[in-house]
PDB file of C-alpha atoms in Angstrom:
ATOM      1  CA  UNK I   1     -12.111 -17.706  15.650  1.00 35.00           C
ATOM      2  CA  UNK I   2     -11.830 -16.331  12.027  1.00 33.00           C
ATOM      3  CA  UNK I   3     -10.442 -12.924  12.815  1.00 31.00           C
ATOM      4  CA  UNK I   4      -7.167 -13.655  11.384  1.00 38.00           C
ATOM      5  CA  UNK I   5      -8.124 -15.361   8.012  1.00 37.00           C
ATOM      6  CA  UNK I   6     -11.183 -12.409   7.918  1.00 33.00           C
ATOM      7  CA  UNK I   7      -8.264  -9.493   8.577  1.00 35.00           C
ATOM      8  CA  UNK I   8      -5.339 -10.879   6.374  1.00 39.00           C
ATOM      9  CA  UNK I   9      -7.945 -10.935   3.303  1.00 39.00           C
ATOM     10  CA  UNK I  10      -8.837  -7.815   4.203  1.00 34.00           C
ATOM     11  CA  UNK I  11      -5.388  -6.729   4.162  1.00 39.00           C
ATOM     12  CA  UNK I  12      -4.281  -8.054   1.284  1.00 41.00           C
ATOM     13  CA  UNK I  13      -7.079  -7.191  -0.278  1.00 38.00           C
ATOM     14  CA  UNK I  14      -6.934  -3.638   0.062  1.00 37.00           C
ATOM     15  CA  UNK I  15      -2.492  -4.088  -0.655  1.00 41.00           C
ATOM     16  CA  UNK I  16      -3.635  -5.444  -3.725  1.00 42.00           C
ATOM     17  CA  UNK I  17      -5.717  -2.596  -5.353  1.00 39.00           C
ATOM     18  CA  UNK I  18      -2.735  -0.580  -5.687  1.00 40.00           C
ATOM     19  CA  UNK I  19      -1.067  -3.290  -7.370  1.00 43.00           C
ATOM     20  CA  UNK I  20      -3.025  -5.016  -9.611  1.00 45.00           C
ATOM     21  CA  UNK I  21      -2.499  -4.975 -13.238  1.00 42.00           C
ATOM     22  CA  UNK I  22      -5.796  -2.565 -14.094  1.00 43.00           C
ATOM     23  CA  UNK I  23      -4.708   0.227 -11.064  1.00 43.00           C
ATOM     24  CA  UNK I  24      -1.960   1.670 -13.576  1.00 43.00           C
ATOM     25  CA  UNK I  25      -1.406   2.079 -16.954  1.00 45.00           C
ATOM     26  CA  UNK I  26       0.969  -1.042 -18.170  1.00 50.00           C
ATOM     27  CA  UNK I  27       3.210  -1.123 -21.050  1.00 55.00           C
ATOM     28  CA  UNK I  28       2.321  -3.565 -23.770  1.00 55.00           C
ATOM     29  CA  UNK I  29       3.838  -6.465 -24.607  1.00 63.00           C
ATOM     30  CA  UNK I  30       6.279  -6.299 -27.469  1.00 62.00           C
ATOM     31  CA  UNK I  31       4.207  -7.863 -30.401  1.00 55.00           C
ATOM     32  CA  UNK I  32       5.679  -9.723 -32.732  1.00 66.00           C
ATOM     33  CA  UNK I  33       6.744  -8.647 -36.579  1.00 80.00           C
ATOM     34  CA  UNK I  34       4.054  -8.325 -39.094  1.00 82.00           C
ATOM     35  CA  UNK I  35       3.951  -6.754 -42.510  1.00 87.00           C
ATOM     36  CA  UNK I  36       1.432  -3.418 -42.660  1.00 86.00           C
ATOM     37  CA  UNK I  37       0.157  -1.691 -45.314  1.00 87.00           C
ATOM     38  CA  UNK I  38       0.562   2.087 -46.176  1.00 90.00           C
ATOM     39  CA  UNK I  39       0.198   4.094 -43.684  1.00 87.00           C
ATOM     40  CA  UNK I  40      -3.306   5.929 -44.386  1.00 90.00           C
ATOM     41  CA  UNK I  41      -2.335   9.732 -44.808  1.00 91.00           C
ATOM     42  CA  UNK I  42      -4.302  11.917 -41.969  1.00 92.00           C
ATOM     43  CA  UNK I  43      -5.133   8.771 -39.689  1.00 94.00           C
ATOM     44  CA  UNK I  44      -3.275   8.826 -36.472  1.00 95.00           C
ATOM     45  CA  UNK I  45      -3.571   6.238 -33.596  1.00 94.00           C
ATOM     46  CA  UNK I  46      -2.535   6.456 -30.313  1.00 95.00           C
ATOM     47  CA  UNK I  47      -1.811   4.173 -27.514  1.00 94.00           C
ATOM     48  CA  UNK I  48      -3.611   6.473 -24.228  1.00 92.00           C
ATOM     49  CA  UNK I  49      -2.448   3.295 -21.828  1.00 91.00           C
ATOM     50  CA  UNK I  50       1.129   3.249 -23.281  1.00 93.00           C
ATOM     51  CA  UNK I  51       1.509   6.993 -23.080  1.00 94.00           C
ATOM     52  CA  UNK I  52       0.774   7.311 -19.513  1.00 93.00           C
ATOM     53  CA  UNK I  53       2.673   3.891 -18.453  1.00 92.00           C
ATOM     54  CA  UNK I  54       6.243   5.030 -20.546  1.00 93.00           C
ATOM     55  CA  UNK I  55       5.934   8.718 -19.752  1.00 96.00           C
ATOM     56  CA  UNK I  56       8.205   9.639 -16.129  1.00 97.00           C
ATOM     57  CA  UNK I  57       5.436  10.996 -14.113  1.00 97.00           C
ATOM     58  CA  UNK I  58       3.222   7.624 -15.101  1.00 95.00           C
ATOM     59  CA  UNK I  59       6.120   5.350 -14.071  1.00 96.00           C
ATOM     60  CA  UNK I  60       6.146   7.815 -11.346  1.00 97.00           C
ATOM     61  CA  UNK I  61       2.104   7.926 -10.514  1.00 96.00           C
ATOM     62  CA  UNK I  62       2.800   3.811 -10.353  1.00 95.00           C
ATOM     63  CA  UNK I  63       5.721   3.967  -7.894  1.00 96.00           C
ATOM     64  CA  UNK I  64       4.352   6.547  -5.427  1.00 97.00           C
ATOM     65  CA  UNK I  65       0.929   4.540  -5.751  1.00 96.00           C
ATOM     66  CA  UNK I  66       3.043   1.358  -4.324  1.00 95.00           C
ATOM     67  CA  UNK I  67       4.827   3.243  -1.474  1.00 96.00           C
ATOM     68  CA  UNK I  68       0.890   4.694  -0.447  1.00 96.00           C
ATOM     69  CA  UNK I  69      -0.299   1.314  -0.815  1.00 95.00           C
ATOM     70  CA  UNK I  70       2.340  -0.153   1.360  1.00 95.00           C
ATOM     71  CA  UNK I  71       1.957   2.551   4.152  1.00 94.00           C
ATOM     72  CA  UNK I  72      -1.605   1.034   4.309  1.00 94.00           C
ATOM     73  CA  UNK I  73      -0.714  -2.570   4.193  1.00 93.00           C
ATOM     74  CA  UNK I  74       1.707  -1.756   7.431  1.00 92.00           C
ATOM     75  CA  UNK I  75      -1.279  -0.132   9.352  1.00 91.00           C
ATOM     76  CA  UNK I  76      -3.882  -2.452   8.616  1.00 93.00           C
ATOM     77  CA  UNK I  77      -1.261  -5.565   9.243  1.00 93.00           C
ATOM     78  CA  UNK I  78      -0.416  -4.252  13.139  1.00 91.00           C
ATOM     79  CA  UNK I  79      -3.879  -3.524  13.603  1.00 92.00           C
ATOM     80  CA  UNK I  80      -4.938  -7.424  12.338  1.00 92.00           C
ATOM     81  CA  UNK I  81      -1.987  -8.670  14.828  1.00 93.00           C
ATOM     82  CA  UNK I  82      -3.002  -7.383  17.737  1.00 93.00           C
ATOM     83  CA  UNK I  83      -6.671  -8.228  17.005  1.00 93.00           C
ATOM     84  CA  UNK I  84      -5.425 -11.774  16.355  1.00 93.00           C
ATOM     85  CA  UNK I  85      -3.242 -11.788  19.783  1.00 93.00           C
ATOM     86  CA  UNK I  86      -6.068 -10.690  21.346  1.00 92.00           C
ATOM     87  CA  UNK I  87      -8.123 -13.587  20.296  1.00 92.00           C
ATOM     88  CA  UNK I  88      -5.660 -16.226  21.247  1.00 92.00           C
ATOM     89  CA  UNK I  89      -5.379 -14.473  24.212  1.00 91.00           C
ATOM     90  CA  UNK I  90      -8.995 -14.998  24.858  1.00 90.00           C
ATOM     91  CA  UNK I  91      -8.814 -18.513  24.301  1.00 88.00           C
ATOM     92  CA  UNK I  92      -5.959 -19.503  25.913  1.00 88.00           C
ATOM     93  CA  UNK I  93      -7.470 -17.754  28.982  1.00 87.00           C
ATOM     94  CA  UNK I  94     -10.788 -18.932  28.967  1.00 86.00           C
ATOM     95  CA  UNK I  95     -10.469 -21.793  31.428  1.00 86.00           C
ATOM     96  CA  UNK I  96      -9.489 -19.055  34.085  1.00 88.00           C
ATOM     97  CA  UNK I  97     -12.486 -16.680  33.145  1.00 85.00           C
ATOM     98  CA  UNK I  98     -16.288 -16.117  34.172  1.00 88.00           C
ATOM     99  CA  UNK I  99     -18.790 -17.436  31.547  1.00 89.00           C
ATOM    100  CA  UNK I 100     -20.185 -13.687  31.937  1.00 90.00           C
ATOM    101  CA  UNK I 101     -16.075 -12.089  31.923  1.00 89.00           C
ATOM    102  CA  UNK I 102     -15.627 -14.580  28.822  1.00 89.00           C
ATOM    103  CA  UNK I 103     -18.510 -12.946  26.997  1.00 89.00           C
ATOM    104  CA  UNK I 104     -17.231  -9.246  27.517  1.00 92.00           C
ATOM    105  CA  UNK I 105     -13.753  -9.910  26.174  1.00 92.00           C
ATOM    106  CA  UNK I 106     -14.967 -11.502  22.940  1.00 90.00           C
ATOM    107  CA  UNK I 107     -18.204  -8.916  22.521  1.00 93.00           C
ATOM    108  CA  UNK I 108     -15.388  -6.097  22.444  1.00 93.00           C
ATOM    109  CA  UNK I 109     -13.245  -7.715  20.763  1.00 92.00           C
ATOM    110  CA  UNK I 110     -15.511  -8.414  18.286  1.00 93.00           C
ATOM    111  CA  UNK I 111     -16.259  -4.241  18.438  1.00 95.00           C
ATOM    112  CA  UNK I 112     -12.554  -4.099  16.833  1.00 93.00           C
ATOM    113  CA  UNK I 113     -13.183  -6.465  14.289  1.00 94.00           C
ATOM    114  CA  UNK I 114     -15.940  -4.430  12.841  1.00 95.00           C
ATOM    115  CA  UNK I 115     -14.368  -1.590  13.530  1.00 94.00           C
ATOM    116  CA  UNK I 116     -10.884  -2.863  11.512  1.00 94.00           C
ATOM    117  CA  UNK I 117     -13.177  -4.239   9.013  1.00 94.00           C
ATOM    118  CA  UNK I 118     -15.028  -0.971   8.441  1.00 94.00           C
ATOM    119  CA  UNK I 119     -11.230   0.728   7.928  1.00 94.00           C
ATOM    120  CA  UNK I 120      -9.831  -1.382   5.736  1.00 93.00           C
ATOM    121  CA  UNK I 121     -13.095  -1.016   3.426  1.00 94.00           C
ATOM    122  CA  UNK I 122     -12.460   2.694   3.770  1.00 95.00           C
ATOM    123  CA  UNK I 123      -8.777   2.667   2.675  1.00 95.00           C
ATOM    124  CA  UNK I 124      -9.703   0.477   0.006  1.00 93.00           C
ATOM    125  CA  UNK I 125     -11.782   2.859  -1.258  1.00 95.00           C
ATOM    126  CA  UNK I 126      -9.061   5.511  -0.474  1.00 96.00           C
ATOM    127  CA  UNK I 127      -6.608   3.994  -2.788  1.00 95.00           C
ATOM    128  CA  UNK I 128      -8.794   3.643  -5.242  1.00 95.00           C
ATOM    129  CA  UNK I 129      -9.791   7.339  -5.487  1.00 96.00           C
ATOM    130  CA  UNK I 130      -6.144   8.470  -4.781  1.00 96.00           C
ATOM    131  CA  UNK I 131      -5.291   6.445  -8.106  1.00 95.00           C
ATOM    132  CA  UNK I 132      -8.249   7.888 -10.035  1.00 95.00           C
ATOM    133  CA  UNK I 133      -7.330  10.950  -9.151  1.00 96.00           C
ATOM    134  CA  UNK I 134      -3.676  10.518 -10.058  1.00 96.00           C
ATOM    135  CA  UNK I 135      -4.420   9.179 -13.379  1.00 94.00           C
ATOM    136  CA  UNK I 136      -6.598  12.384 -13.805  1.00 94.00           C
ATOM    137  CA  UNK I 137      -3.980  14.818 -13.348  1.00 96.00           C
ATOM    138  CA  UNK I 138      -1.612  13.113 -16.265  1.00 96.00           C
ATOM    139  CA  UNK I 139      -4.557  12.787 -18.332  1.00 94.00           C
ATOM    140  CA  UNK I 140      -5.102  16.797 -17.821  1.00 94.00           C
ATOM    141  CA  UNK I 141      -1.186  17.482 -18.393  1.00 96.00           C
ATOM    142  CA  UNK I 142      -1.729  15.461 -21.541  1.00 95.00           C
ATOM    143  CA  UNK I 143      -4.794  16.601 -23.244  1.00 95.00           C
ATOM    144  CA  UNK I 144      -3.065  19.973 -24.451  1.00 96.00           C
ATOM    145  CA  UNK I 145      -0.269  17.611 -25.845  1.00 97.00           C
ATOM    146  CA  UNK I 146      -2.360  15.284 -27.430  1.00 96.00           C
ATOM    147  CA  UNK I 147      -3.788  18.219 -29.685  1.00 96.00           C
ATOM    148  CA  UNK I 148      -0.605  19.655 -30.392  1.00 96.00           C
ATOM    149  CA  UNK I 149       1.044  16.442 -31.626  1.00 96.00           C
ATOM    150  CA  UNK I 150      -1.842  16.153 -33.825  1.00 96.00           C
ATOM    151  CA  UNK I 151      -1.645  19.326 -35.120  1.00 96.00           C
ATOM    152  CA  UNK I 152       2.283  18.937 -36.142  1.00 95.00           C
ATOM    153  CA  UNK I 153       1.120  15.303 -37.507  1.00 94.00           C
ATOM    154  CA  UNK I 154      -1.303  17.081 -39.706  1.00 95.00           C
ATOM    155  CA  UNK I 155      -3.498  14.270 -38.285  1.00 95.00           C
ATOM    156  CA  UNK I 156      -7.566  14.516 -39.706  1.00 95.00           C
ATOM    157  CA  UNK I 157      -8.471  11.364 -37.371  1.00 95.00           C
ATOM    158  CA  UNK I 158      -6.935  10.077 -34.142  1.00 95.00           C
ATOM    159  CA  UNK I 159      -7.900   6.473 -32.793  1.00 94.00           C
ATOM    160  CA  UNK I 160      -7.426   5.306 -29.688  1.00 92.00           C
ATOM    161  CA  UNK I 161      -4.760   2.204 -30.609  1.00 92.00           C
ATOM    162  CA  UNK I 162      -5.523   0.379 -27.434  1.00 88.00           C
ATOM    163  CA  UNK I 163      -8.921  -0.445 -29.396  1.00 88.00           C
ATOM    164  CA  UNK I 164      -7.287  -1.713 -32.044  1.00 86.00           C
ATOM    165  CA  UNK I 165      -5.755  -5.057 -32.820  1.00 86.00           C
ATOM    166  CA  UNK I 166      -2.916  -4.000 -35.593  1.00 86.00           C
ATOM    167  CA  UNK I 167      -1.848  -0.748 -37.204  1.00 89.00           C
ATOM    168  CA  UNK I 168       0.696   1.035 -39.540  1.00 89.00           C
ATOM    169  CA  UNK I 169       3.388   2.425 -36.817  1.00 92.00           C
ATOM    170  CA  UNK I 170       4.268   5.094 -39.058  1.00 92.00           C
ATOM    171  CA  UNK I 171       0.910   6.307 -38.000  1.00 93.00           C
ATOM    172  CA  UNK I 172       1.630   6.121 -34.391  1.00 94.00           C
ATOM    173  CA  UNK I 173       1.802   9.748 -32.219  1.00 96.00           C
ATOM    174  CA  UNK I 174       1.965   7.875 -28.859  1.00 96.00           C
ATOM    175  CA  UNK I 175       6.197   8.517 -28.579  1.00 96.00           C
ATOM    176  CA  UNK I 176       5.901  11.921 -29.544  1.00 97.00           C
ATOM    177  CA  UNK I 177       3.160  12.856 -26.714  1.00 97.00           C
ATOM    178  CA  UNK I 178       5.422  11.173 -24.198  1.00 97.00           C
ATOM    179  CA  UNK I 179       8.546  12.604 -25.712  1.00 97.00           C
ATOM    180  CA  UNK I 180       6.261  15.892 -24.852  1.00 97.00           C
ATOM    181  CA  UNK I 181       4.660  15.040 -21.605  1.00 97.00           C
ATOM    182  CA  UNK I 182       8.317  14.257 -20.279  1.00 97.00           C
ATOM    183  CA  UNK I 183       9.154  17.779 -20.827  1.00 97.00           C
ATOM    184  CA  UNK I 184       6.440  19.177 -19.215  1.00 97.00           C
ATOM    185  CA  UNK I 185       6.062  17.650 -16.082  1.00 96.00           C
ATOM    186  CA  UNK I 186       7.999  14.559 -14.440  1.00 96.00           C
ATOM    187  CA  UNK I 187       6.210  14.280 -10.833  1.00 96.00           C
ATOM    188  CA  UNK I 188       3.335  16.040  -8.365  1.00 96.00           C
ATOM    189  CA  UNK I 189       2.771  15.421  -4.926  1.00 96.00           C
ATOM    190  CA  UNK I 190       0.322  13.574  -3.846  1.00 95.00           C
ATOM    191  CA  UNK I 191      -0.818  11.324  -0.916  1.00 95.00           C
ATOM    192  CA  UNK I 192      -3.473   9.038  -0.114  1.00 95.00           C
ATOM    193  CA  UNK I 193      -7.075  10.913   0.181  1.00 95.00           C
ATOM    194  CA  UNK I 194      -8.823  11.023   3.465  1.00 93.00           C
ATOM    195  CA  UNK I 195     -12.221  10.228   3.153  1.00 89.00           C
ATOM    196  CA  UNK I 196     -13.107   9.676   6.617  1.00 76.00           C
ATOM    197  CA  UNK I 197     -11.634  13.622   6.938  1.00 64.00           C
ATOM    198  CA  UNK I 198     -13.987  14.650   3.855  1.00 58.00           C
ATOM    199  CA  UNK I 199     -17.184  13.211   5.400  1.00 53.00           C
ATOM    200  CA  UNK I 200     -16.233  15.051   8.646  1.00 46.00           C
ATOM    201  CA  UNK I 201     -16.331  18.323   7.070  1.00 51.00           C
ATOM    202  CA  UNK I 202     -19.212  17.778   4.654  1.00 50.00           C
ATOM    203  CA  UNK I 203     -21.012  17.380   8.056  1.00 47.00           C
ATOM    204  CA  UNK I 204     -19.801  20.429   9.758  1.00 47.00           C
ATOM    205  CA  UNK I 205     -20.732  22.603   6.559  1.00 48.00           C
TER     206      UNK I 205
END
């Protein structure tokens, strides 16, 4: 049977959402030395990735993000062992069972295997919206900050820096809106969202 190979990639799958590089804002890698030009007066640039990724509740968002995504990982993984004892245990029974017994054991178990597939597609899709909605709240915490540092810059332009391939880092605002978002807020609660819970009461409405 596949149920093993089908659950573990399942599994890892969903482990992995949480993880992978795109889920949360990553810090750059250091670039190396080149000469710039004058810094154009009134152009700003700022690095939206960088400012979430170095600011404490980003590093924070990421950590709690891993600790959710490892919660799931644990559930999923006992549920995928027991389906996968279960199917050995088929097997190595089968010379002792009824063509017709034979048939039940593996049409339920086969009941589960939807069934675990059908979760682990939902808490995939749980993880992803609890770290869309994460990033949303430091994105809201930082708009006011973004417009204040580019009021005190006397900035007539800001550019998103993460579009760019070089620029002047005298024009660069992104350490003074983390220097500001740190001061405003460090960490929010927040756990995994319940979809399965959400559909349940959109139905009783």
């Amino acid at each position: 049977m596949t149920t093993k190979t089908l659950a573990a990639g399942l599994s890892a799958a969903v482990f992995a959402l949480a993880l992978a590089p795109g889920a949360q804002a990553q810090q750059a890698p250091a670039a190396p030395q080149v000469s710039h030009g004058a810094a154009i007066a009134g152009v700003c640039v700022m690095s939206l990735d960088n400012a979430i990724g170095g600011s404490t509740v980003g590093q924070y968002v990421q950590t709690r993000l891993q600790q959710i995504a490892t919660q799931v990982e644990a559930e999923l993984k006992g549920e995928e062992t027991a389906i996968t004892n279960e199917a050995q245990a088929i097997e190595t029974g089968r010379a002792s069972l009824s063509q017709d017994a034979f048939d039940k054991r593996r049409a339920d178990l086969q009941v589960r295997v939807n069934a675990f597939q059908r979760k682990a597609t939902l808490r995939e899709r749980e993880l992803a919206v609890t770290q869309q909605k994460a990033i949303a709240r430091v994105g809201q915490e930082m708009e006011p900050l973004i417009r204040q540092v580019y009021q005190q810059r006397q900035c007539a332009m800001l550019i998103n820096r993460d579009a760019l391939l070089l620029s002047n880092p005298q024009m660069d605002v992104t350490a003074a809106v983390v220097t500001a978002l740190n001061a405003k807020i460090t960490q929010f609660a927040f756990d995994r969202e319940r979809l399965d819970q959400q559909a349940v009461g959109a139905q009783t409405r």
